[in-house]
Structure formats: C-alpha cells, structure tokens
PDB file of C-alpha atoms in Angstrom:
ATOM      1  CA  MET A   1      -0.579   3.832 -18.262  1.00 55.00           C
ATOM      2  CA  GLU A   2       2.364   4.369 -15.818  1.00 65.00           C
ATOM      3  CA  GLU A   3       3.198   1.186 -13.893  1.00 81.00           C
ATOM      4  CA  LYS A   4       2.491   1.423 -10.183  1.00 89.00           C
ATOM      5  CA  LYS A   5       5.611   0.980  -8.122  1.00 94.00           C
ATOM      6  CA  ILE A   6       6.280  -0.553  -4.716  1.00 96.00           C
ATOM      7  CA  TYR A   7       8.500   1.162  -2.161  1.00 97.00           C
ATOM      8  CA  GLY A   8       9.668   0.598   1.415  1.00 96.00           C
ATOM      9  CA  TYR A   9      10.895   2.972   4.101  1.00 96.00           C
ATOM     10  CA  VAL A  10      13.266   2.192   7.084  1.00 93.00           C
ATOM     11  CA  ARG A  11      14.051   4.580   9.762  1.00 88.00           C
ATOM     12  CA  CYS A  12      16.335   3.945  12.733  1.00 83.00           C
ATOM     13  CA  SER A  13      16.018   6.366  15.602  1.00 69.00           C
ATOM     14  CA  SER A  14      19.875   6.451  16.171  1.00 60.00           C
ATOM     15  CA  ILE A  15      22.897   5.366  14.221  1.00 49.00           C
ATOM     16  CA  ASP A  16      23.364   2.511  16.797  1.00 49.00           C
ATOM     17  CA  GLN A  17      19.890   0.956  16.105  1.00 61.00           C
ATOM     18  CA  ASN A  18      20.036  -2.060  13.920  1.00 67.00           C
ATOM     19  CA  GLU A  19      17.896  -1.787  10.763  1.00 80.00           C
ATOM     20  CA  ASP A  20      17.949  -5.493   9.874  1.00 84.00           C
ATOM     21  CA  ARG A  21      14.493  -6.266  11.123  1.00 87.00           C
ATOM     22  CA  GLN A  22      12.931  -3.656   9.007  1.00 90.00           C
ATOM     23  CA  MET A  23      14.886  -4.673   6.031  1.00 91.00           C
ATOM     24  CA  ILE A  24      13.992  -8.322   6.370  1.00 90.00           C
ATOM     25  CA  ALA A  25      10.246  -7.455   6.558  1.00 92.00           C
ATOM     26  CA  LEU A  26      10.407  -5.425   3.486  1.00 94.00           C
ATOM     27  CA  GLN A  27      12.365  -8.125   1.558  1.00 92.00           C
ATOM     28  CA  GLU A  28       9.715 -10.783   2.556  1.00 93.00           C
ATOM     29  CA  VAL A  29       6.980  -8.592   0.759  1.00 93.00           C
ATOM     30  CA  SER A  30       9.244  -8.351  -2.383  1.00 93.00           C
ATOM     31  CA  VAL A  31      10.008  -4.670  -2.216  1.00 95.00           C
ATOM     32  CA  PRO A  32      12.876  -4.097  -4.779  1.00 94.00           C
ATOM     33  CA  GLU A  33      16.085  -3.187  -2.930  1.00 92.00           C
ATOM     34  CA  LYS A  34      16.597  -0.086  -5.128  1.00 94.00           C
ATOM     35  CA  ASN A  35      13.118   1.163  -3.896  1.00 95.00           C
ATOM     36  CA  ILE A  36      13.876   0.942  -0.327  1.00 95.00           C
ATOM     37  CA  PHE A  37      14.772   4.327   1.256  1.00 95.00           C
ATOM     38  CA  MET A  38      16.539   4.465   4.722  1.00 92.00           C
ATOM     39  CA  ASP A  39      17.377   7.180   7.259  1.00 90.00           C
ATOM     40  CA  LYS A  40      19.685   6.690  10.193  1.00 83.00           C
ATOM     41  CA  GLN A  41      19.242   9.663  12.620  1.00 71.00           C
ATOM     42  CA  SER A  42      18.992  10.643  16.128  1.00 58.00           C
ATOM     43  CA  GLY A  43      15.653  11.531  17.699  1.00 51.00           C
ATOM     44  CA  LYS A  44      16.661  15.263  17.792  1.00 55.00           C
ATOM     45  CA  ASP A  45      17.434  15.442  14.184  1.00 53.00           C
ATOM     46  CA  PHE A  46      14.386  14.654  12.105  1.00 61.00           C
ATOM     47  CA  GLU A  47      15.350  16.097   8.820  1.00 73.00           C
ATOM     48  CA  ARG A  48      15.171  12.593   7.213  1.00 85.00           C
ATOM     49  CA  PRO A  49      16.701  13.477   3.728  1.00 90.00           C
ATOM     50  CA  ASN A  50      15.868   9.975   2.178  1.00 92.00           C
ATOM     51  CA  TYR A  51      12.375  10.139   3.335  1.00 93.00           C
ATOM     52  CA  LYS A  52      12.004  13.523   1.583  1.00 92.00           C
ATOM     53  CA  LYS A  53      13.479  11.886  -1.653  1.00 94.00           C
ATOM     54  CA  LEU A  54      11.054   9.150  -1.360  1.00 95.00           C
ATOM     55  CA  VAL A  55       7.938  11.329  -0.987  1.00 94.00           C
ATOM     56  CA  GLN A  56       9.118  13.269  -4.122  1.00 94.00           C
ATOM     57  CA  GLU A  57       9.340  10.119  -6.065  1.00 94.00           C
ATOM     58  CA  LEU A  58       5.914   8.754  -4.952  1.00 95.00           C
ATOM     59  CA  LYS A  59       3.002   8.867  -7.544  1.00 94.00           C
ATOM     60  CA  ALA A  60      -0.558   8.173  -7.073  1.00 93.00           C
ATOM     61  CA  GLY A  61      -1.424   4.549  -7.013  1.00 92.00           C
ATOM     62  CA  ASP A  62       2.094   3.492  -5.668  1.00 95.00           C
ATOM     63  CA  LEU A  63       2.268   1.201  -2.583  1.00 96.00           C
ATOM     64  CA  LEU A  64       4.523   2.055   0.438  1.00 97.00           C
ATOM     65  CA  TYR A  65       5.494  -0.629   2.950  1.00 97.00           C
ATOM     66  CA  ILE A  66       6.671   0.306   6.515  1.00 95.00           C
ATOM     67  CA  LEU A  67       7.282  -2.064   9.355  1.00 92.00           C
ATOM     68  CA  SER A  68       5.603  -0.171  12.091  1.00 87.00           C
ATOM     69  CA  ILE A  69       3.535   3.201  12.201  1.00 82.00           C
ATOM     70  CA  ASP A  70       6.093   5.109  14.222  1.00 82.00           C
ATOM     71  CA  ARG A  71       8.437   5.057  11.174  1.00 87.00           C
ATOM     72  CA  LEU A  72       6.345   7.873   9.801  1.00 85.00           C
ATOM     73  CA  GLY A  73       6.883  10.301  12.610  1.00 81.00           C
ATOM     74  CA  ARG A  74       8.061  11.085  16.206  1.00 75.00           C
ATOM     75  CA  ASN A  75       4.722  11.943  17.615  1.00 77.00           C
ATOM     76  CA  TYR A  76       0.969  11.621  17.273  1.00 75.00           C
ATOM     77  CA  GLU A  77       0.610  14.802  15.222  1.00 78.00           C
ATOM     78  CA  GLU A  78       3.541  14.003  12.858  1.00 83.00           C
ATOM     79  CA  ILE A  79       2.340  10.494  12.059  1.00 83.00           C
ATOM     80  CA  GLN A  80      -1.165  11.745  11.299  1.00 82.00           C
ATOM     81  CA  ASN A  81       0.090  14.518   9.115  1.00 85.00           C
ATOM     82  CA  GLN A  82       2.475  12.231   7.131  1.00 89.00           C
ATOM     83  CA  TRP A  83      -0.417   9.703   6.644  1.00 87.00           C
ATOM     84  CA  ARG A  84      -2.752  12.342   5.279  1.00 86.00           C
ATOM     85  CA  ILE A  85      -0.087  13.699   2.874  1.00 91.00           C
ATOM     86  CA  LEU A  86       0.802  10.212   1.497  1.00 92.00           C
ATOM     87  CA  THR A  87      -2.785   8.847   1.244  1.00 88.00           C
ATOM     88  CA  LYS A  88      -4.910  11.949   0.486  1.00 86.00           C
ATOM     89  CA  GLU A  89      -2.542  14.417  -1.165  1.00 91.00           C
ATOM     90  CA  ILE A  90      -0.269  12.161  -3.092  1.00 93.00           C
ATOM     91  CA  GLY A  91      -2.778   9.210  -3.257  1.00 91.00           C
ATOM     92  CA  ILE A  92      -0.566   6.255  -2.553  1.00 92.00           C
ATOM     93  CA  ASP A  93      -1.436   3.097  -0.648  1.00 92.00           C
ATOM     94  CA  ILE A  94       0.238   2.332   2.619  1.00 92.00           C
ATOM     95  CA  SER A  95       0.658  -1.189   4.235  1.00 92.00           C
ATOM     96  CA  VAL A  96       1.844  -1.240   7.763  1.00 90.00           C
ATOM     97  CA  LEU A  97       3.408  -4.716   8.118  1.00 92.00           C
ATOM     98  CA  ASP A  98       3.043  -5.203  11.916  1.00 87.00           C
ATOM     99  CA  MET A  99      -0.618  -4.078  11.866  1.00 83.00           C
ATOM    100  CA  PRO A 100      -2.497  -5.695   8.902  1.00 83.00           C
ATOM    101  CA  MET A 101      -5.559  -3.609   9.632  1.00 78.00           C
ATOM    102  CA  LEU A 102      -3.603  -0.609   8.538  1.00 82.00           C
ATOM    103  CA  ASP A 103      -3.459  -1.364   4.796  1.00 86.00           C
ATOM    104  CA  THR A 104      -5.287   1.239   2.581  1.00 84.00           C
ATOM    105  CA  ARG A 105      -5.746  -1.438  -0.205  1.00 84.00           C
ATOM    106  CA  ASN A 106      -8.447  -3.134   2.115  1.00 79.00           C
ATOM    107  CA  GLY A 107     -11.772  -1.592   2.432  1.00 68.00           C
ATOM    108  CA  LYS A 108     -11.813   1.353  -0.065  1.00 66.00           C
ATOM    109  CA  ASP A 109     -15.413   2.069   0.965  1.00 60.00           C
ATOM    110  CA  LEU A 110     -16.402   4.610   3.635  1.00 57.00           C
ATOM    111  CA  MET A 111     -16.517   1.996   6.490  1.00 57.00           C
ATOM    112  CA  GLY A 112     -13.169   0.612   5.601  1.00 55.00           C
ATOM    113  CA  THR A 113     -11.497   4.084   5.392  1.00 62.00           C
ATOM    114  CA  PHE A 114     -13.099   5.094   8.708  1.00 63.00           C
ATOM    115  CA  ILE A 115     -11.847   1.858  10.367  1.00 62.00           C
ATOM    116  CA  ALA A 116      -8.286   2.516   8.955  1.00 65.00           C
ATOM    117  CA  ASP A 117      -8.382   6.160  10.205  1.00 70.00           C
ATOM    118  CA  LEU A 118      -9.609   5.142  13.644  1.00 71.00           C
ATOM    119  CA  VAL A 119      -6.939   2.440  14.122  1.00 69.00           C
ATOM    120  CA  LEU A 120      -4.271   4.983  12.931  1.00 68.00           C
ATOM    121  CA  GLN A 121      -5.353   7.511  15.467  1.00 72.00           C
ATOM    122  CA  ILE A 122      -5.184   4.882  18.322  1.00 73.00           C
ATOM    123  CA  LEU A 123      -1.837   3.362  17.121  1.00 66.00           C
ATOM    124  CA  SER A 124      -0.089   6.793  16.706  1.00 67.00           C
ATOM    125  CA  PHE A 125      -1.327   7.881  20.178  1.00 69.00           C
ATOM    126  CA  VAL A 126      -0.038   4.505  21.524  1.00 68.00           C
ATOM    127  CA  ALA A 127       3.333   4.925  19.869  1.00 65.00           C
ATOM    128  CA  GLN A 128       3.830   8.507  21.238  1.00 66.00           C
ATOM    129  CA  SER A 129       2.818   7.468  24.692  1.00 69.00           C
ATOM    130  CA  GLU A 130       5.313   4.571  24.673  1.00 67.00           C
ATOM    131  CA  ARG A 131       8.113   6.845  23.585  1.00 65.00           C
ATOM    132  CA  GLU A 132       7.239   9.343  26.328  1.00 72.00           C
ATOM    133  CA  ASN A 133       7.170   6.416  28.877  1.00 69.00           C
ATOM    134  CA  ILE A 134      10.587   5.177  27.740  1.00 68.00           C
ATOM    135  CA  LYS A 135      12.013   8.722  28.176  1.00 71.00           C
ATOM    136  CA  LYS A 136      10.404   8.945  31.612  1.00 75.00           C
ATOM    137  CA  ARG A 137      11.748   5.473  32.685  1.00 74.00           C
ATOM    138  CA  GLN A 138      15.234   6.499  31.405  1.00 75.00           C
ATOM    139  CA  ALA A 139      15.154   9.799  33.408  1.00 72.00           C
ATOM    140  CA  GLU A 140      13.987   7.923  36.619  1.00 69.00           C
ATOM    141  CA  GLY A 141      16.728   5.432  36.067  1.00 72.00           C
ATOM    142  CA  ILE A 142      19.424   8.117  35.681  1.00 73.00           C
ATOM    143  CA  ALA A 143      18.089  10.009  38.831  1.00 71.00           C
ATOM    144  CA  ALA A 144      18.104   6.694  40.865  1.00 71.00           C
ATOM    145  CA  ALA A 145      21.649   5.914  39.636  1.00 71.00           C
ATOM    146  CA  LYS A 146      22.912   9.403  40.695  1.00 70.00           C
ATOM    147  CA  VAL A 147      21.424   8.842  44.205  1.00 71.00           C
ATOM    148  CA  ARG A 148      23.416   5.554  44.420  1.00 70.00           C
ATOM    149  CA  GLY A 149      26.530   7.699  43.393  1.00 67.00           C
ATOM    150  CA  VAL A 150      26.884   6.549  39.903  1.00 65.00           C
ATOM    151  CA  LYS A 151      28.830   9.202  37.830  1.00 63.00           C
ATOM    152  CA  PHE A 152      27.859  10.098  34.374  1.00 57.00           C
ATOM    153  CA  GLY A 153      29.935  11.750  31.697  1.00 58.00           C
ATOM    154  CA  ARG A 154      33.833  11.965  31.305  1.00 60.00           C
ATOM    155  CA  PRO A 155      35.810  11.292  34.385  1.00 62.00           C
ATOM    156  CA  LYS A 156      37.251  14.352  36.000  1.00 66.00           C
ATOM    157  CA  LYS A 157      40.884  15.029  35.001  1.00 68.00           C
ATOM    158  CA  ALA A 158      43.082  15.176  38.043  1.00 74.00           C
ATOM    159  CA  ALA A 159      45.742  17.775  38.558  1.00 79.00           C
ATOM    160  CA  PRO A 160      49.337  16.570  38.570  1.00 83.00           C
ATOM    161  CA  ASP A 161      51.207  16.084  41.772  1.00 83.00           C
ATOM    162  CA  ASP A 162      53.259  19.150  41.241  1.00 87.00           C
ATOM    163  CA  PHE A 163      50.304  21.405  40.390  1.00 87.00           C
ATOM    164  CA  GLU A 164      50.918  23.760  43.183  1.00 87.00           C
ATOM    165  CA  LYS A 165      54.513  24.197  42.116  1.00 89.00           C
ATOM    166  CA  ILE A 166      53.402  24.849  38.472  1.00 89.00           C
ATOM    167  CA  VAL A 167      50.638  27.337  39.465  1.00 87.00           C
ATOM    168  CA  ARG A 168      53.214  29.308  41.660  1.00 87.00           C
ATOM    169  CA  ALA A 169      55.822  29.445  38.953  1.00 89.00           C
ATOM    170  CA  TRP A 170      53.011  30.677  36.528  1.00 87.00           C
ATOM    171  CA  GLU A 171      51.788  33.208  39.114  1.00 86.00           C
ATOM    172  CA  GLN A 172      55.436  34.485  39.435  1.00 87.00           C
ATOM    173  CA  LYS A 173      55.588  34.797  35.731  1.00 85.00           C
ATOM    174  CA  LYS A 174      58.484  32.270  35.610  1.00 85.00           C
ATOM    175  CA  LEU A 175      56.441  30.073  33.526  1.00 85.00           C
ATOM    176  CA  SER A 176      54.227  30.921  30.467  1.00 88.00           C
ATOM    177  CA  PHE A 177      50.670  29.872  30.436  1.00 87.00           C
ATOM    178  CA  THR A 178      51.214  27.733  27.362  1.00 87.00           C
ATOM    179  CA  ASP A 179      54.029  25.930  29.294  1.00 87.00           C
ATOM    180  CA  ALA A 180      51.806  25.582  32.364  1.00 87.00           C
ATOM    181  CA  LEU A 181      49.138  23.877  30.237  1.00 87.00           C
ATOM    182  CA  GLU A 182      51.572  21.585  28.660  1.00 87.00           C
ATOM    183  CA  MET A 183      53.073  20.512  31.835  1.00 88.00           C
ATOM    184  CA  CYS A 184      49.705  19.840  33.444  1.00 87.00           C
ATOM    185  CA  ASN A 185      48.489  18.196  30.125  1.00 87.00           C
ATOM    186  CA  MET A 186      45.316  20.102  30.423  1.00 85.00           C
ATOM    187  CA  SER A 187      43.057  22.232  28.285  1.00 85.00           C
ATOM    188  CA  GLU A 188      42.618  25.907  29.262  1.00 84.00           C
ATOM    189  CA  ALA A 189      39.137  25.334  30.645  1.00 83.00           C
ATOM    190  CA  THR A 190      40.218  22.382  32.706  1.00 84.00           C
ATOM    191  CA  PHE A 191      43.283  24.183  34.001  1.00 85.00           C
ATOM    192  CA  TYR A 192      41.123  27.160  35.315  1.00 85.00           C
ATOM    193  CA  ARG A 193      38.708  24.638  36.914  1.00 83.00           C
ATOM    194  CA  ARG A 194      41.424  22.980  38.809  1.00 83.00           C
ATOM    195  CA  LEU A 195      43.110  26.330  39.669  1.00 83.00           C
ATOM    196  CA  ARG A 196      39.826  27.527  41.213  1.00 84.00           C
ATOM    197  CA  GLU A 197      39.453  24.272  43.292  1.00 82.00           C
ATOM    198  CA  TYR A 198      43.281  24.774  44.356  1.00 78.00           C
ATOM    199  CA  ARG A 199      42.649  28.350  45.461  1.00 78.00           C
ATOM    200  CA  LEU A 200      39.725  27.644  47.369  1.00 76.00           C
ATOM    201  CA  PHE A 201      41.422  24.838  49.239  1.00 71.00           C
ATOM    202  CA  ARG A 202      44.570  27.143  49.843  1.00 68.00           C
ATOM    203  CA  ASN A 203      42.431  29.883  51.167  1.00 62.00           C
ATOM    204  CA  LYS A 204      40.458  27.654  53.554  1.00 55.00           C
TER     205      LYS A 204
END
C-alpha cells in the first residue's frame, strides 16, 4: 500500500509579501520542506505554476496543510471549486491551520461533512468580502489623496531652459529630431508632450 504523504502550500499575493508566517506554520506541523510548494504572484496573475504541480502530485489519502482558506483562491467561487477538486475528485484531506474546524480528517460522517462545507462557504465568502473591502478602502484613500493634491506616478519631466531655442532650431531644420531629443534628454513621447504644451502657451 502506497504511503500517504503530507504537503503544504504557500501563496503570497505579491512578490513583496513575506511568506515567513505561512512557512513557519507549516514547519510547526512537520510538513517536509521538499513537500512545500510556494507561489509568489500578483493578484492579476493567478496562473500559480507550483500549485498546479502540487495538484498533479497529490494522491487520494494525502494531507494538505494551508495556513488560511484564501490561499486556495482569489474569490468565493474559486475557493469552493478548488476545495471540491482536492477533496472530492482527488480525495485528499485538507487542514486549514488558522481554522481548526476546517480539517477534513475530523467528522467523516454526514454531519461532520455538512458542518465543514458550511464553514467553508462562510469563510470563503468572508475572505472575498474582505478583499473587496480592502480594494474599496484603497480606492477611497487614493481619491482622497488626489483631492488633497497628492501626485501619483512618476514626476513630470520638465523641459530644459533652452527648450524654445531647441524647438525653433528643429522647426527650421537646423537641428535633426534625434539631436533635439538628445539635447532635451527626453524620449520621443515626452518631447511631443512638452512641445504641445509649449505651442499652446505660445499661441495664447
């Protein structure tokens, strides 16, 4: 009979997020380091190559540890779908470390399964709602900062003091476009933006 294996999965929602807390939690339940799969990706990119490798390796009866339910997906539907694939189609057990009630090894009877499924639905809904609230608060914070005059993005590149002189020389074909860009230390797009501003100002 094939030995049942223990695995762990870590996902960070961005490359800046620290994975230490998830790794420590998995080490505390004795998940072998070679059996820990980790993805570091942005919220927009949810390909999760290492998660896909993990799913391919899992066999019926194996045990998967995750720190929190939202490591399985970005939203309510995705979390539910992954839980179904892992527990019903592949037939593994899952233990969610920060929510002991979500441990499929407990209560294998009908009532236990019902309670676990109910808790899963509530938690995955809460996880999605919290992410949406965070995004809303971020958007509101950015909007409020803009009202206060806070600038976002790269600072605007100013035209050199002799920009007018360079433009006139270029317009009179005394200066090539490449030379004009080089003298202004600008990209083509930036040069044309400053040129439009200059011409608007000149024609006022």
